[in-house]
Amino acid sequence: MENFILYEEIGRGSKTVVYKGRRKGTINFVAILCTDKCKRPEITNWVRLTHEIKHKNIVTFHEWYETSNHLWLVVELCTGGSLEMVIAQDENLPEDVVREFGIDLITGLHHLHQLGILFCDISPGKILLEGPGTLKFNNFCLAKVEGENLEEFFALVAAEEGGGDSGENVLKKNMKSRVKGSLIYAAPEIVRGTDFSTTSDLWSLGCLLYEMFSGKPPFFSESYSELVEKIFYEDPLPPITSGHLSQQDLESQMRELIYTDSDLVITPIIDNPKIMKQPPIKFDQKILHLPVHSVDKLVFLKDQDWNDFLQQVCSQIDSAEKSTGAARAKLNLLCYLCVVASHREVATRLLHSPLVGKLRAKIARVIGLLASHTTELLENTPVIEAITLLTELIRENFRNSKLKQCLLPTLGELIYLVATQEEKKKNPSECWAVPLAAYTVLMRCLREGEERVVNHMAAKIIENVCTTFSAQAQGFITGEIGPVLWYLFRHSTVDSLRITAISALCRITRHSPTAFQNVIEKVGLNSVINSLASAICKVQQYMLTLFTAMLSCGIHLQRLIQEKDFVSTVIRLLDSPSTSIRAKAFLVLLYILIHNHEMLLLSCQARLVMYIERDSRKTTPGKEQQSGNEYLSKCLGLLIRHIVQELPRVLGVILTALANVSGRKHPSTVQAKQLKTCLPLMPIVLHLVTSQVFRPQVVTEEFLFSYGTVLVSNWLIPVLCLWRSEPSLLLEWRLFSLRLLSETTCLLVNQKVGDDKKEANVDSDSNLLALIRDVLLPQYEHILSEPDPVPAYALKLLVAMTEHNPAFTRLVEESKLIPLIFEVILEHQENILGNTMQSVIALLNNLVACKDLNMKLLYEQGLVHHVCNLFTETATLCLDVDNKNNNETAAALLFSLLDILYGMLTYTSSIVRLALQAQKSGSGGDTQAAEDLLLLSKPLTDLISLLIPLLPNEDPEIFEVSSKCLSILVQLYGGENPDSLSPENAESFAHLLTSKEDPKEQKLLLRILRRMVSPHGNWGQGGWLWWQPPRVTTILFFFFFF
């Protein structure tokens, strides 16, 4: 193991700890299992079955080691946790996820069966997830080769470990229980005792798939016999996903989450340092006059010795001696009894002894400690007499504060003891009826004017007793209890007393929500809401619990769900470091959102979605969940589920409101009010679809249809239609509408469509084409004249459509948009790298590439002139080695311009070729059109001096297109341009001819050179060019030398 470094613990079993580890000298992380040696048979079985298996759905075994105390197993690290954690986190998985996971499981299990291995114990805990989500079989402790006896193998390994064959029969008997897996996933024949087979593995796999989809296994019971009966005779119902809870089920689950264990923590009343610090109890062994038994010895004293011990104690307490020494001895004895009474078993034994009757009239503290630590109360124990006596003593000496401080803790512990015992037995006992005077005394101790310690003790008694469901708790439910506790909470300056008071109110509200209702009605809702801003975490937790209880029973419901400050305050509590507070805040918000849908918008605006995403990451599976995280996960899961179910309703309300006013210029007052209520809810959709938590759950086919209806029919088309007629329409609206349509169109036209959806795609294309043709194109004259970036998005839309649908190119021509396109070039040519110029050049590229377009229209609008100017400026930017800004943009623009140039030259060449062929054949074809086109395109020869420097470009595509353009140009015009073979260009050719290794490329370059030095092009009229001898000499030198 010295070859590995151990990191944090990532898992733990009864006798196994799993660590994340790394092999020294590498970055290969692994999982390292540290197991007690008593697990040697299981680990040996795992190793022998998997040491040669390499499969994507099986955890890979690397190596294993043995140290003096442990066995160490090094296997593949799976960072996604177990499937059991995923199911516990999500409760159920979507059908498509179950299908993907099922493929992994079947693939892995099929591979094992092909190797003759039976897994034998398939369960969610033995399936691990790799980072990308691949499932892998893990833990082969109970797997085996088909047909073998696993018990014999375990016994053999254990016997070898033991060093002999002695006790082999005993070993085999012990092994029988060790080879049994989980009964929940076992096939019926396995339960009957038949051996495992491939069919039993498939049964277990089916149970696992069922649990993934429904969140629970098909057969489950806490009772062994009942579980066996279900496996044998019960047909499980078809799995039902819990994705859509009924309102009743949702509220039932929410009520179960209102009170948690942290809300009902019990702390002692007596000797509680937060109420009153008591001096430590000490006694002197020398003057005790009886054996000083320790707590441990007292627990195990035999009956006779115990009776002797009690007799000695009672005799000292009953002693009539009045001397100072005797009194000191009695006090010392009571101190000893206080010490030993802090042990549960000793306290229980003393409480049921005759000693109680002698103590109750003499000292309260011992009785209080006995009551606090005892675990059981017999009906014949005179506890009610003690409660009555203490009550009378307090009532008769009520102004004696010191006496109350001594007696109240004992009284409280006795009442709480009776309450807990009655709750356990679930049947009220008349012998444990607490006198009404006790409740009266305690209520008096809560009132204003009492000392802080007395208030605290009384509040602590109510807090503890009201944790139970008993008749004793019901005795505190009065009309004044809520306001009295609230007064203590608000006016006390001691935090511990404030926490006890609000905790007691929280527990009383659990029995009777009217207690908190009385508080709100007396002090006002705003005052109560302001208490949520307390800096004490416990106070915030109890206040949230109180509000949740109120909302669950409908008290003040309408006031709370309409209070925006209340919602905002609750959302601010989501910043709390306490998981319990955040969980309860989510639960309160869920109650509000259920009853007031409009608050969802306010919550989203207050960053609720951000808080949900943050806590969703904290509760993801893969780590052992603590109870706080588990509670947070449950509350958060219910809130997410409700919001997901709420979104279709929001869209439905908006669609209904828009449908009601469709086609009407002046909606009615009711319709206008409905629109004002519904339309502001649209930002909710934005918040949810941009969330990583909500997007996978809300973006469904139904959602896309509804949202598309809202977007296109009810908003996008009207805005675009009003572009010209309503110039006052906000530019921001118009820009957003056009941008949305442009980017959506780009996505749609670039989407790959399968054969089964081609027909639907054709319909979609025709609808989109009709929308743009009928609504948008008539507005383009005004759209293209708008300030940037409106023209850029308008042109981007045309680019997407002309790329996707050739018919749209003819539509552009018929709509007389070509002159407008060139006007845009004139207006934006100063910013050639801007978005508008990029879009217009891309559009020109699509138009030139279209074979059905009438190219004369482009030439008539000055296509040659504009291309020359754009190409010159772009090529200059690309060739400028000092200018490194916007290199990528300029290069992309240059490539588009090269495509345009190549398309123009190809078109010209084809026209010239047809004219030459007609002239040679004597058919008398019209050559004038070709001559005019050649003359019109002649300025393109000025680009030769720019094309040649582009040939050495590192991008092979630029070389390819540049060389093709240059080849056609010299074919058409020969050496028309006197600067085409300048010394710099000649050197470029020389360098290219030496650097290019492809013979085809070399031939193309030589062919270009040959035509450039020839005195005419392919076209006979004109084009003669006389060259200066030095230049001709230079070119010929390169030509012949290379």
Short mmCIF file of N, CA and C in Angstrom, two decimals, residues 51 173 191 202 338 388 440 547 559 609 660 738 776 797 830 867 892 914 1000 1028 1035:
data_model
loop_
_atom_site.label_atom_id
_atom_site.label_comp_id
_atom_site.label_asym_id
_atom_site.label_seq_id
_atom_site.Cartn_x
_atom_site.Cartn_y
_atom_site.Cartn_z
N HIS A 51 -10.73 -10.20 -11.66
CA HIS A 51 -9.37 -9.73 -11.91
C HIS A 51 -9.02 -9.69 -13.40
N LYS A 173 -21.93 -23.91 8.41
CA LYS A 173 -23.21 -23.41 8.92
C LYS A 173 -23.21 -21.89 9.00
N VAL A 191 -36.05 -17.56 -2.91
CA VAL A 191 -36.66 -17.56 -1.57
C VAL A 191 -37.01 -18.98 -1.15
N LEU A 202 -32.12 -11.87 -13.80
CA LEU A 202 -33.01 -11.01 -14.61
C LEU A 202 -34.21 -10.56 -13.78
N CYS A 338 -27.70 12.80 44.74
CA CYS A 338 -27.77 13.62 43.52
C CYS A 338 -26.77 13.14 42.48
N THR A 388 -48.34 17.20 43.38
CA THR A 388 -49.31 17.95 44.18
C THR A 388 -48.61 18.70 45.32
N THR A 440 -51.98 26.19 36.64
CA THR A 440 -52.22 27.57 37.07
C THR A 440 -50.95 28.20 37.63
N PHE A 547 -44.92 29.87 10.92
CA PHE A 547 -45.62 30.34 9.73
C PHE A 547 -46.05 29.17 8.85
N ARG A 559 -54.04 36.68 4.03
CA ARG A 559 -53.17 37.81 4.37
C ARG A 559 -51.71 37.49 4.10
N VAL A 609 -34.71 31.25 -8.14
CA VAL A 609 -34.15 30.19 -8.99
C VAL A 609 -32.67 30.01 -8.70
N ASN A 660 -58.49 35.59 -26.23
CA ASN A 660 -59.73 36.36 -26.03
C ASN A 660 -59.70 37.71 -26.74
N LEU A 738 -36.83 41.06 -34.07
CA LEU A 738 -36.08 40.66 -35.26
C LEU A 738 -34.93 39.73 -34.90
N LEU A 776 -42.77 39.97 -43.18
CA LEU A 776 -41.50 40.66 -42.95
C LEU A 776 -40.93 41.35 -44.19
N LEU A 797 -31.08 37.05 -41.09
CA LEU A 797 -32.25 36.23 -41.40
C LEU A 797 -32.27 35.84 -42.87
N GLU A 830 -17.73 51.88 -44.42
CA GLU A 830 -16.63 52.39 -43.61
C GLU A 830 -16.28 51.42 -42.48
N VAL A 867 -17.48 44.73 -55.14
CA VAL A 867 -16.62 43.59 -54.79
C VAL A 867 -15.16 44.00 -54.84
N ALA A 892 -12.28 35.43 -42.21
CA ALA A 892 -13.58 34.86 -42.58
C ALA A 892 -14.26 35.69 -43.66
N LEU A 914 -19.62 29.83 -73.86
CA LEU A 914 -20.75 29.60 -74.74
C LEU A 914 -20.67 30.44 -76.01
N LYS A 1000 0.04 18.82 -59.01
CA LYS A 1000 -1.12 19.51 -59.55
C LYS A 1000 -1.06 20.99 -59.23
N GLN A 1028 7.69 45.08 -70.90
CA GLN A 1028 9.07 45.57 -70.90
C GLN A 1028 10.02 44.38 -70.82
N ILE A 1035 10.54 36.90 -65.54
CA ILE A 1035 9.52 35.86 -65.49
C ILE A 1035 10.00 34.60 -66.18
#
